[in-house]
Tab-separated table of C-alpha atoms in Angstrom:
chain	number	residue	atom	x	y	z
A	1	UNK	CA	240.753	128.874	150.975
A	2	UNK	CA	242.946	129.368	147.915
A	3	UNK	CA	242.707	125.703	146.908
A	4	UNK	CA	238.929	125.810	147.369
A	5	UNK	CA	238.702	128.850	145.097
A	6	UNK	CA	240.816	127.151	142.412
A	7	UNK	CA	238.600	124.034	142.600
A	8	UNK	CA	235.482	126.203	142.356
A	9	UNK	CA	236.622	128.069	139.237
A	10	UNK	CA	237.864	124.839	137.662
A	11	UNK	CA	234.425	123.328	138.160
A	12	UNK	CA	232.760	126.390	136.646
A	13	UNK	CA	235.006	126.139	133.567
A	14	UNK	CA	234.225	122.422	133.256
A	15	UNK	CA	230.475	123.127	133.373
A	16	UNK	CA	230.769	125.877	130.728
A	17	UNK	CA	232.780	123.603	128.395
A	18	UNK	CA	230.342	120.717	128.834
A	19	UNK	CA	227.372	123.024	128.267
A	20	UNK	CA	228.882	124.357	125.034
A	21	UNK	CA	229.853	120.879	123.871
A	22	UNK	CA	226.312	119.601	124.454
A	23	UNK	CA	225.027	122.215	121.999
A	24	UNK	CA	227.690	121.609	119.347
A	25	UNK	CA	227.435	117.816	119.481
A	26	UNK	CA	223.701	117.718	118.862
A	27	UNK	CA	222.787	120.685	116.701
A	28	UNK	CA	220.619	118.473	114.482
A	29	UNK	CA	218.853	117.198	117.582
A	30	UNK	CA	217.685	120.734	118.337
A	31	UNK	CA	216.423	121.450	114.817
A	32	UNK	CA	212.761	121.115	115.738
A	33	UNK	CA	210.251	120.494	118.530
A	34	UNK	CA	211.116	123.626	120.444
A	35	UNK	CA	214.814	123.394	119.736
A	36	UNK	CA	217.521	123.593	122.364
A	37	UNK	CA	215.463	125.910	124.584
A	38	UNK	CA	212.840	123.259	125.279
A	39	UNK	CA	215.418	120.568	125.945
A	40	UNK	CA	216.089	119.815	129.636
A	41	UNK	CA	219.502	121.574	129.735
A	42	UNK	CA	218.457	125.273	129.902
A	43	UNK	CA	215.741	124.547	132.463
A	44	UNK	CA	218.162	122.563	134.622
A	45	UNK	CA	220.754	125.357	134.464
A	46	UNK	CA	218.204	128.048	135.309
A	47	UNK	CA	217.019	126.020	138.303
A	48	UNK	CA	220.593	125.571	139.547
A	49	UNK	CA	221.366	129.272	139.069
A	50	UNK	CA	218.300	130.338	141.054
A	51	UNK	CA	219.021	127.935	143.922
A	52	UNK	CA	222.823	127.853	144.090
A	53	UNK	CA	223.794	131.299	142.772
A	54	UNK	CA	220.905	133.724	143.224
A	55	UNK	CA	219.881	132.597	146.717
A	56	UNK	CA	223.429	132.547	148.215
A	57	UNK	CA	224.196	135.910	146.555
A	58	UNK	CA	221.157	137.449	148.261
A	59	UNK	CA	222.191	135.939	151.593
A	60	UNK	CA	225.819	137.041	151.357
A	61	UNK	CA	225.579	140.436	149.674
A	62	UNK	CA	222.146	141.651	150.834
A	63	UNK	CA	222.326	140.169	154.353
A	64	UNK	CA	219.000	138.427	153.855
A	65	UNK	CA	217.469	136.358	156.614
A	66	UNK	CA	217.972	132.632	156.279
A	67	UNK	CA	215.759	129.679	157.036
A	68	UNK	CA	215.693	129.127	160.796
A	69	UNK	CA	217.997	132.204	161.075
A	70	UNK	CA	221.060	130.142	160.343
A	71	UNK	CA	224.451	131.844	159.899
A	72	UNK	CA	226.271	131.491	156.577
A	73	UNK	CA	229.885	132.479	156.011
A	74	UNK	CA	231.711	132.568	152.669
A	75	UNK	CA	233.436	129.210	153.207
A	76	UNK	CA	230.163	127.460	153.946
A	77	UNK	CA	228.425	128.982	150.907
A	78	UNK	CA	231.324	128.136	148.582
A	79	UNK	CA	231.325	124.465	149.612
A	80	UNK	CA	227.610	124.058	148.852
A	81	UNK	CA	228.087	125.827	145.500
A	82	UNK	CA	230.994	123.459	144.790
A	83	UNK	CA	228.739	120.470	145.400
A	84	UNK	CA	226.157	121.963	143.037
A	85	UNK	CA	228.833	122.189	140.321
A	86	UNK	CA	229.764	118.535	140.887
A	87	UNK	CA	226.084	117.741	140.452
A	88	UNK	CA	225.905	119.792	137.230
A	89	UNK	CA	228.938	118.004	135.796
A	90	UNK	CA	227.214	114.655	136.429
A	91	UNK	CA	223.967	115.926	134.902
A	92	UNK	CA	225.659	117.136	131.699
A	93	UNK	CA	227.511	113.867	131.030
A	94	UNK	CA	224.759	112.194	128.925
A	95	UNK	CA	224.574	115.235	126.631
A	96	UNK	CA	228.256	115.022	125.663
A	97	UNK	CA	227.623	112.351	123.032
A	98	UNK	CA	226.207	112.743	119.547
A	99	UNK	CA	222.936	111.030	118.744
A	100	UNK	CA	223.491	108.792	115.714
A	101	UNK	CA	219.906	107.614	115.333
A	102	UNK	CA	217.968	109.182	112.461
A	103	UNK	CA	215.535	111.770	113.724
A	104	UNK	CA	212.203	111.788	111.903
A	105	UNK	CA	209.840	114.360	113.347
A	106	UNK	CA	207.486	113.926	110.383
A	107	UNK	CA	206.888	110.230	110.979
A	108	UNK	CA	203.449	110.792	112.487
A	109	UNK	CA	202.226	113.555	110.193
A	110	UNK	CA	200.619	111.158	107.735
A	111	UNK	CA	198.961	109.065	110.427
A	112	UNK	CA	195.696	110.254	111.906
A	113	UNK	CA	195.577	110.544	115.694
A	114	UNK	CA	192.182	109.422	116.953
A	115	UNK	CA	190.608	109.639	120.372
A	116	UNK	CA	187.665	108.108	122.157
A	117	UNK	CA	186.418	111.604	122.815
A	118	UNK	CA	183.174	110.714	124.604
A	119	UNK	CA	184.840	108.343	127.053
A	120	UNK	CA	187.753	110.737	127.567
A	121	UNK	CA	185.608	113.827	128.196
A	122	UNK	CA	183.267	112.026	130.598
A	123	UNK	CA	186.195	110.563	132.547
A	124	UNK	CA	187.858	113.983	132.694
A	125	UNK	CA	184.624	115.637	133.861
A	126	UNK	CA	183.976	113.040	136.572
A	127	UNK	CA	187.584	113.269	137.838
A	128	UNK	CA	187.388	117.076	137.949
A	129	UNK	CA	184.179	116.868	139.990
A	130	UNK	CA	185.776	114.374	142.396
A	131	UNK	CA	188.791	116.668	142.924
A	132	UNK	CA	186.509	119.661	143.500
A	133	UNK	CA	184.526	117.599	146.031
A	134	UNK	CA	187.788	116.679	147.764
A	135	UNK	CA	188.632	120.368	148.134
A	136	UNK	CA	185.260	120.939	149.820
A	137	UNK	CA	185.823	117.973	152.154
A	138	UNK	CA	189.489	118.431	153.075
A	139	UNK	CA	190.022	122.112	152.353
A	140	UNK	CA	192.381	123.829	149.951
A	141	UNK	CA	196.073	122.959	149.834
A	142	UNK	CA	196.594	126.661	150.579
A	143	UNK	CA	195.311	126.207	154.125
A	144	UNK	CA	195.067	122.540	155.197
A	145	UNK	CA	198.721	121.607	155.895
A	146	UNK	CA	198.569	122.272	159.632
A	147	UNK	CA	195.110	120.699	159.959
A	148	UNK	CA	196.339	117.459	158.343
A	149	UNK	CA	199.211	117.264	160.810
A	150	UNK	CA	197.247	117.956	164.006
A	151	UNK	CA	194.187	115.844	163.131
A	152	UNK	CA	195.527	112.928	161.042
A	153	UNK	CA	192.542	110.719	161.929
A	154	UNK	CA	190.309	112.963	159.823
A	155	UNK	CA	192.536	112.393	156.783
A	156	UNK	CA	192.730	108.587	156.679
A	157	UNK	CA	191.304	108.576	153.169
A	158	UNK	CA	193.295	111.575	152.003
A	159	UNK	CA	195.443	109.277	149.857
A	160	UNK	CA	192.376	108.691	147.636
A	161	UNK	CA	192.144	112.445	147.096
A	162	UNK	CA	195.841	112.537	146.175
A	163	UNK	CA	195.374	109.689	143.682
A	164	UNK	CA	192.492	111.601	142.073
A	165	UNK	CA	194.712	114.685	141.808
A	166	UNK	CA	197.317	112.652	139.950
A	167	UNK	CA	194.707	111.173	137.586
A	168	UNK	CA	193.343	114.679	136.962
A	169	UNK	CA	196.822	115.854	135.958
A	170	UNK	CA	197.301	112.843	133.674
A	171	UNK	CA	193.924	113.351	132.002
A	172	UNK	CA	194.679	117.047	131.484
A	173	UNK	CA	197.815	116.127	129.530
A	174	UNK	CA	196.032	113.459	127.467
A	175	UNK	CA	193.081	115.742	126.751
A	176	UNK	CA	195.298	118.589	125.571
A	177	UNK	CA	197.154	116.261	123.212
A	178	UNK	CA	193.865	115.011	121.771
A	179	UNK	CA	192.502	118.535	121.511
A	180	UNK	CA	195.507	119.604	119.433
A	181	UNK	CA	196.102	116.498	117.341
A	182	UNK	CA	192.845	114.615	116.959
A	183	UNK	CA	190.581	115.225	113.972
A	184	UNK	CA	187.609	114.098	116.038
A	185	UNK	CA	185.990	117.311	117.318
A	186	UNK	CA	183.133	115.587	119.151
A	187	UNK	CA	183.006	116.549	122.820
A	188	UNK	CA	186.016	118.832	122.349
A	189	UNK	CA	184.121	121.876	123.652
A	190	UNK	CA	183.709	120.210	127.047
A	191	UNK	CA	187.369	119.199	127.025
A	192	UNK	CA	188.406	122.788	126.210
A	193	UNK	CA	186.408	124.158	129.175
A	194	UNK	CA	187.909	121.589	131.535
A	195	UNK	CA	191.431	122.313	130.254
A	196	UNK	CA	190.984	126.002	131.060
A	197	UNK	CA	189.657	125.207	134.531
A	198	UNK	CA	192.276	122.573	135.395
A	199	UNK	CA	195.136	124.924	136.496
A	200	UNK	CA	192.739	126.621	138.931
A	201	UNK	CA	191.541	123.262	140.259
A	202	UNK	CA	195.193	122.168	140.637
A	203	UNK	CA	196.004	125.385	142.526
A	204	UNK	CA	193.413	124.767	145.227
A	205	UNK	CA	193.783	120.979	145.404
A	206	UNK	CA	197.576	120.628	145.245
A	207	UNK	CA	199.082	124.123	145.495
A	208	UNK	CA	200.780	126.676	143.267
A	209	UNK	CA	203.493	124.244	142.141
A	210	UNK	CA	200.916	121.942	140.553
A	211	UNK	CA	199.118	124.845	138.872
A	212	UNK	CA	202.314	126.230	137.317
A	213	UNK	CA	203.398	122.715	136.379
A	214	UNK	CA	200.138	122.238	134.466
A	215	UNK	CA	200.576	125.549	132.621
A	216	UNK	CA	204.109	124.542	131.607
A	217	UNK	CA	202.838	121.137	130.490
A	218	UNK	CA	200.377	122.901	128.213
A	219	UNK	CA	203.186	124.940	126.625
A	220	UNK	CA	205.537	121.992	126.069
A	221	UNK	CA	202.685	119.908	124.685
A	222	UNK	CA	201.795	122.592	122.141
A	223	UNK	CA	205.404	123.012	120.993
A	224	UNK	CA	205.989	119.289	120.492
A	225	UNK	CA	202.636	118.401	118.924
A	226	UNK	CA	202.967	121.297	116.475
A	227	UNK	CA	206.674	120.527	115.955
A	228	UNK	CA	207.530	124.190	116.524
A	229	UNK	CA	211.119	125.290	115.988
A	230	UNK	CA	212.033	128.099	118.343
A	231	UNK	CA	214.844	130.144	116.808
A	232	UNK	CA	217.192	132.237	118.913
A	233	UNK	CA	215.250	135.349	117.884
A	234	UNK	CA	212.095	133.917	119.431
A	235	UNK	CA	213.641	133.109	122.780
A	236	UNK	CA	212.358	136.435	124.081
A	237	UNK	CA	208.908	134.838	124.271
A	238	UNK	CA	210.247	132.034	126.449
A	239	UNK	CA	212.037	134.549	128.681
A	240	UNK	CA	208.882	136.637	129.086
A	241	UNK	CA	206.742	133.579	129.839
A	242	UNK	CA	209.360	132.340	132.320
A	243	UNK	CA	209.426	135.688	134.142
A	244	UNK	CA	205.621	135.775	134.265
A	245	UNK	CA	205.555	132.287	135.783
A	246	UNK	CA	208.226	133.262	138.330
A	247	UNK	CA	206.186	136.315	139.313
A	248	UNK	CA	202.993	134.253	139.452
A	249	UNK	CA	204.718	131.718	141.689
A	250	UNK	CA	205.880	134.558	143.959
A	251	UNK	CA	202.428	136.162	144.216
A	252	UNK	CA	200.702	132.838	144.871
A	253	UNK	CA	203.250	132.137	147.595
A	254	UNK	CA	202.387	135.464	149.242
A	255	UNK	CA	198.680	134.670	149.050
A	256	UNK	CA	199.236	131.265	150.656
A	257	UNK	CA	201.152	132.768	153.589
A	258	UNK	CA	198.370	135.284	154.207
A	259	UNK	CA	195.573	132.714	153.829
A	260	UNK	CA	197.176	130.417	156.406
A	261	UNK	CA	197.060	133.147	159.072
A	262	UNK	CA	194.176	132.886	161.600
A	263	UNK	CA	192.928	136.433	160.876
A	264	UNK	CA	192.840	135.980	157.099
A	265	UNK	CA	190.838	138.503	155.081
A	266	UNK	CA	190.810	138.720	151.287
A	267	UNK	CA	191.522	142.436	151.664
A	268	UNK	CA	194.926	141.467	153.084
A	269	UNK	CA	195.977	139.834	149.819
A	270	UNK	CA	198.243	142.577	148.559
A	271	UNK	CA	201.925	143.270	148.258
A	272	UNK	CA	203.240	146.716	149.156
A	273	UNK	CA	206.817	145.814	150.056
A	274	UNK	CA	208.567	148.040	147.536
A	275	UNK	CA	212.278	148.514	146.931
A	276	UNK	CA	214.630	146.478	144.755
A	277	UNK	CA	216.476	144.951	147.706
A	278	UNK	CA	213.277	143.851	149.441
A	279	UNK	CA	211.869	142.374	146.239
A	280	UNK	CA	215.081	140.436	145.515
A	281	UNK	CA	215.156	139.095	149.066
A	282	UNK	CA	211.489	138.071	149.028
A	283	UNK	CA	211.823	136.392	145.646
A	284	UNK	CA	214.810	134.382	146.876
A	285	UNK	CA	212.735	132.671	149.573
A	286	UNK	CA	211.308	130.359	146.946
A	287	UNK	CA	214.853	128.982	146.615
A	288	UNK	CA	215.585	128.584	150.317
A	289	UNK	CA	216.170	124.905	149.579
A	290	UNK	CA	219.768	126.174	149.378
A	291	UNK	CA	219.582	126.851	153.123
A	292	UNK	CA	218.266	123.339	153.770
A	293	UNK	CA	220.970	121.772	151.602
A	294	UNK	CA	223.616	123.703	153.510
A	295	UNK	CA	222.338	122.451	156.851
A	296	UNK	CA	222.312	118.864	155.586
A	297	UNK	CA	225.872	119.151	154.278
A	298	UNK	CA	227.276	120.758	157.416
A	299	UNK	CA	225.320	118.873	160.101
A	300	UNK	CA	225.257	115.319	158.750
A	301	UNK	CA	227.044	113.183	161.308
A	302	UNK	CA	226.755	109.836	159.538
A	303	UNK	CA	225.575	108.833	156.093
A	304	UNK	CA	222.442	106.719	155.729
A	305	UNK	CA	223.478	104.647	152.684
A	306	UNK	CA	220.099	104.856	150.942
A	307	UNK	CA	217.923	104.418	154.046
A	308	UNK	CA	215.682	107.388	153.189
A	309	UNK	CA	214.922	105.898	149.774
A	310	UNK	CA	214.003	102.530	151.308
A	311	UNK	CA	211.783	104.228	153.887
A	312	UNK	CA	210.071	106.182	151.143
A	313	UNK	CA	208.928	102.979	149.458
A	314	UNK	CA	207.260	101.972	152.743
A	315	UNK	CA	205.410	105.298	152.819
A	316	UNK	CA	203.147	104.048	150.019
A	317	UNK	CA	201.319	101.889	152.566
A	318	UNK	CA	198.194	103.964	153.413
A	319	UNK	CA	197.789	105.050	157.027
A	320	UNK	CA	194.372	103.392	156.989
A	321	UNK	CA	196.142	100.009	156.885
A	322	UNK	CA	199.118	101.113	159.038
A	323	UNK	CA	197.787	103.586	161.646
A	324	UNK	CA	201.119	103.709	163.502
A	325	UNK	CA	203.175	104.485	160.406
A	326	UNK	CA	206.106	106.764	161.415
A	327	UNK	CA	206.022	110.374	160.250
A	328	UNK	CA	209.645	110.489	159.078
A	329	UNK	CA	209.389	108.200	156.044
A	330	UNK	CA	211.309	109.464	153.027
A	331	UNK	CA	213.924	112.131	152.476
A	332	UNK	CA	211.784	115.256	153.042
A	333	UNK	CA	210.128	113.973	156.203
A	334	UNK	CA	213.386	112.568	157.563
A	335	UNK	CA	215.405	115.731	157.024
A	336	UNK	CA	212.673	117.987	158.444
A	337	UNK	CA	212.108	115.864	161.547
A	338	UNK	CA	215.877	115.528	162.047
A	339	UNK	CA	217.284	118.941	161.116
A	340	UNK	CA	214.186	121.123	161.732
A	341	UNK	CA	212.467	119.166	164.468
A	342	UNK	CA	210.790	122.170	166.121
A	343	UNK	CA	209.202	123.296	162.839
A	344	UNK	CA	208.007	119.781	162.064
A	345	UNK	CA	206.381	119.281	165.479
A	346	UNK	CA	204.714	122.707	165.494
A	347	UNK	CA	202.869	122.681	162.170
A	348	UNK	CA	203.872	119.610	160.180
A	349	UNK	CA	205.652	121.616	157.486
A	350	UNK	CA	208.263	119.764	155.471
A	351	UNK	CA	211.320	121.130	153.654
A	352	UNK	CA	212.866	119.983	150.408
A	353	UNK	CA	216.620	119.503	150.504
A	354	UNK	CA	217.501	119.177	146.776
A	355	UNK	CA	218.889	116.120	145.049
A	356	UNK	CA	222.316	117.281	146.250
A	357	UNK	CA	221.231	117.188	149.893
A	358	UNK	CA	219.633	113.783	149.449
A	359	UNK	CA	222.740	112.379	147.781
A	360	UNK	CA	225.045	113.840	150.430
A	361	UNK	CA	222.890	112.628	153.333
A	362	UNK	CA	223.005	109.067	152.020
A	363	UNK	CA	226.484	108.690	150.474
A	364	UNK	CA	228.420	111.959	150.884
A	365	UNK	CA	230.098	113.620	147.884
A	366	UNK	CA	229.899	110.357	145.928
A	367	UNK	CA	226.145	110.396	146.548
A	368	UNK	CA	225.867	113.900	145.070
A	369	UNK	CA	227.431	112.654	141.831
A	370	UNK	CA	225.528	109.334	141.839
A	371	UNK	CA	222.061	110.762	142.498
A	372	UNK	CA	222.599	113.554	139.958
A	373	UNK	CA	223.612	111.223	137.137
A	374	UNK	CA	220.660	108.891	137.839
A	375	UNK	CA	218.315	111.873	137.612
A	376	UNK	CA	220.023	113.090	134.440
A	377	UNK	CA	219.841	109.759	132.613
A	378	UNK	CA	216.128	109.415	133.372
A	379	UNK	CA	215.282	112.862	131.965
A	380	UNK	CA	217.710	112.437	129.060
A	381	UNK	CA	216.179	109.097	128.083
A	382	UNK	CA	212.648	110.534	127.992
A	383	UNK	CA	213.794	113.565	125.954
A	384	UNK	CA	215.774	111.583	123.363
A	385	UNK	CA	212.986	109.042	122.919
A	386	UNK	CA	210.519	111.882	122.395
A	387	UNK	CA	212.706	113.593	119.779
A	388	UNK	CA	213.596	110.430	117.870
A	389	UNK	CA	210.196	108.748	118.197
A	390	UNK	CA	207.491	111.398	118.714
A	391	UNK	CA	204.674	108.994	119.513
A	392	UNK	CA	201.643	110.160	121.545
A	393	UNK	CA	202.975	108.366	124.630
A	394	UNK	CA	206.430	109.969	124.482
A	395	UNK	CA	205.149	113.486	123.708
A	396	UNK	CA	202.691	113.392	126.601
A	397	UNK	CA	205.335	111.843	128.888
A	398	UNK	CA	207.942	114.518	128.089
A	399	UNK	CA	205.366	117.306	128.425
A	400	UNK	CA	204.942	116.206	132.042
A	401	UNK	CA	208.608	115.365	132.649
A	402	UNK	CA	209.946	118.776	131.566
A	403	UNK	CA	208.144	120.913	134.187
A	404	UNK	CA	208.811	118.256	136.830
A	405	UNK	CA	212.582	118.760	136.337
A	406	UNK	CA	212.639	121.600	138.871
A	407	UNK	CA	210.772	119.439	141.388
A	408	UNK	CA	213.223	116.585	140.761
A	409	UNK	CA	216.152	118.885	141.545
A	410	UNK	CA	214.480	120.413	144.595
A	411	UNK	CA	213.183	117.138	146.066
A	412	UNK	CA	215.505	114.357	144.884
A	413	UNK	CA	215.081	110.741	143.849
A	414	UNK	CA	212.218	110.129	146.274
A	415	UNK	CA	210.133	112.585	144.293
A	416	UNK	CA	211.140	110.887	141.040
A	417	UNK	CA	209.910	107.584	142.501
A	418	UNK	CA	206.665	109.289	143.477
A	419	UNK	CA	206.135	110.543	139.924
A	420	UNK	CA	207.066	107.163	138.463
A	421	UNK	CA	204.521	105.204	140.497
A	422	UNK	CA	201.713	107.744	140.742
A	423	UNK	CA	201.927	109.567	137.398
A	424	UNK	CA	204.112	107.977	134.723
A	425	UNK	CA	202.968	104.347	135.064
A	426	UNK	CA	199.250	105.305	135.141
A	427	UNK	CA	199.894	107.633	132.196
A	428	UNK	CA	201.377	104.849	130.065
A	429	UNK	CA	198.416	102.610	130.965
A	430	UNK	CA	195.745	105.234	130.235
A	431	UNK	CA	197.048	106.658	126.944
A	432	UNK	CA	196.124	103.567	124.844
A	433	UNK	CA	192.653	103.635	126.419
A	434	UNK	CA	191.888	107.117	125.116
A	435	UNK	CA	194.320	107.734	122.233
A	436	UNK	CA	195.267	105.588	119.281
A	437	UNK	CA	196.940	106.051	115.931
A	438	UNK	CA	195.387	105.063	112.637
A	439	UNK	CA	197.525	102.506	110.866
A	440	UNK	CA	198.723	103.351	107.365
A	441	UNK	CA	196.385	102.142	104.594
A	442	UNK	CA	193.689	101.280	107.086
A	443	UNK	CA	190.321	102.985	107.501
A	444	UNK	CA	189.633	103.157	111.171
A	445	UNK	CA	186.273	104.350	112.382
A	446	UNK	CA	186.182	107.206	114.850
A	447	UNK	CA	184.696	106.053	118.108
């Protein structure tokens, strides 16, 4: 136990040093566009703290219930925290180097950003209507999880609904960028109305995570398009907004639990569970992926050597073409059907196991480091390209990547693959269709 404690504190010191060094090495990098606080590092650290510090502290010190009523002792908790520190060390590696490339955040100020506003607004409106129609057909994401599992034949075309959800998210990001940057105000009133409605549509079609993700995308987009520099004195605004989003996520989670009950009544949507201890315990349930990670780490009998990632690629084949497709394709489905089989068979619920759990399940401790550094380099590349070359494509891409960071950590590389194929590639294809930049010394007509 003594050696484990020494290793734990050594890892904590290493993370602190690397975190400090990442700030010192790239102070010029954080001079604009939201500064250091809208870089990936603080958001990654906050996510790790909530999952691997806050949640285990509530379990150990407040005797909170755990997922599937599993028992946690100090040794078990410390080992999972140690793995999270190994992951953090891997994640911080790319930020230890100075960026030599000249950063020119004013490069686009003299170039007019134009948009095909009529085409964009009509496409956005039609997509919003399709998503709303899908909610009426398949039900809200707040209530249809169990129905999808028990009657899969009724959801053969559900993948089309999911694709439309992704396109709706992409168009929301593109429309907001055009609304802020474009000088063409034609059709912008319709776009503004749809932008306001989109988080609500996302809530009912995809769930609270998608709604909060869209709100965060809006904030990042505004900061980067306006090239806002957030000083340390202004960080209080970020803290307040972050706390509001955490509380909103908590309340929406409570509403979902109540709505999924058979005797649901809107009058039941309230929260009267007062007391600091009870509130801290209830809030920690959003980070019970710690519990799942612990079970993976302590019950894995043999490593899969990337099998879950290969299976996930096969999951893209629609069930309409492969009716007998297994239900355990991908990391989330595999770990739930394997480690929480009774929950999976009862209601079809799936659990996220974090990028640490995915790495450990496939390659052990080496996998934790490997999967973490792959994730880190992807996010780092998008961020650096956005700072050094703030083109419409990179700003919109980072505005979506930043809020997805928490989902990447919670869900692993399979989720990153999902975003790559269903969001990022379509985004890169669609941006030139709707947004273009006027060339210097060229009079381009507004379409």
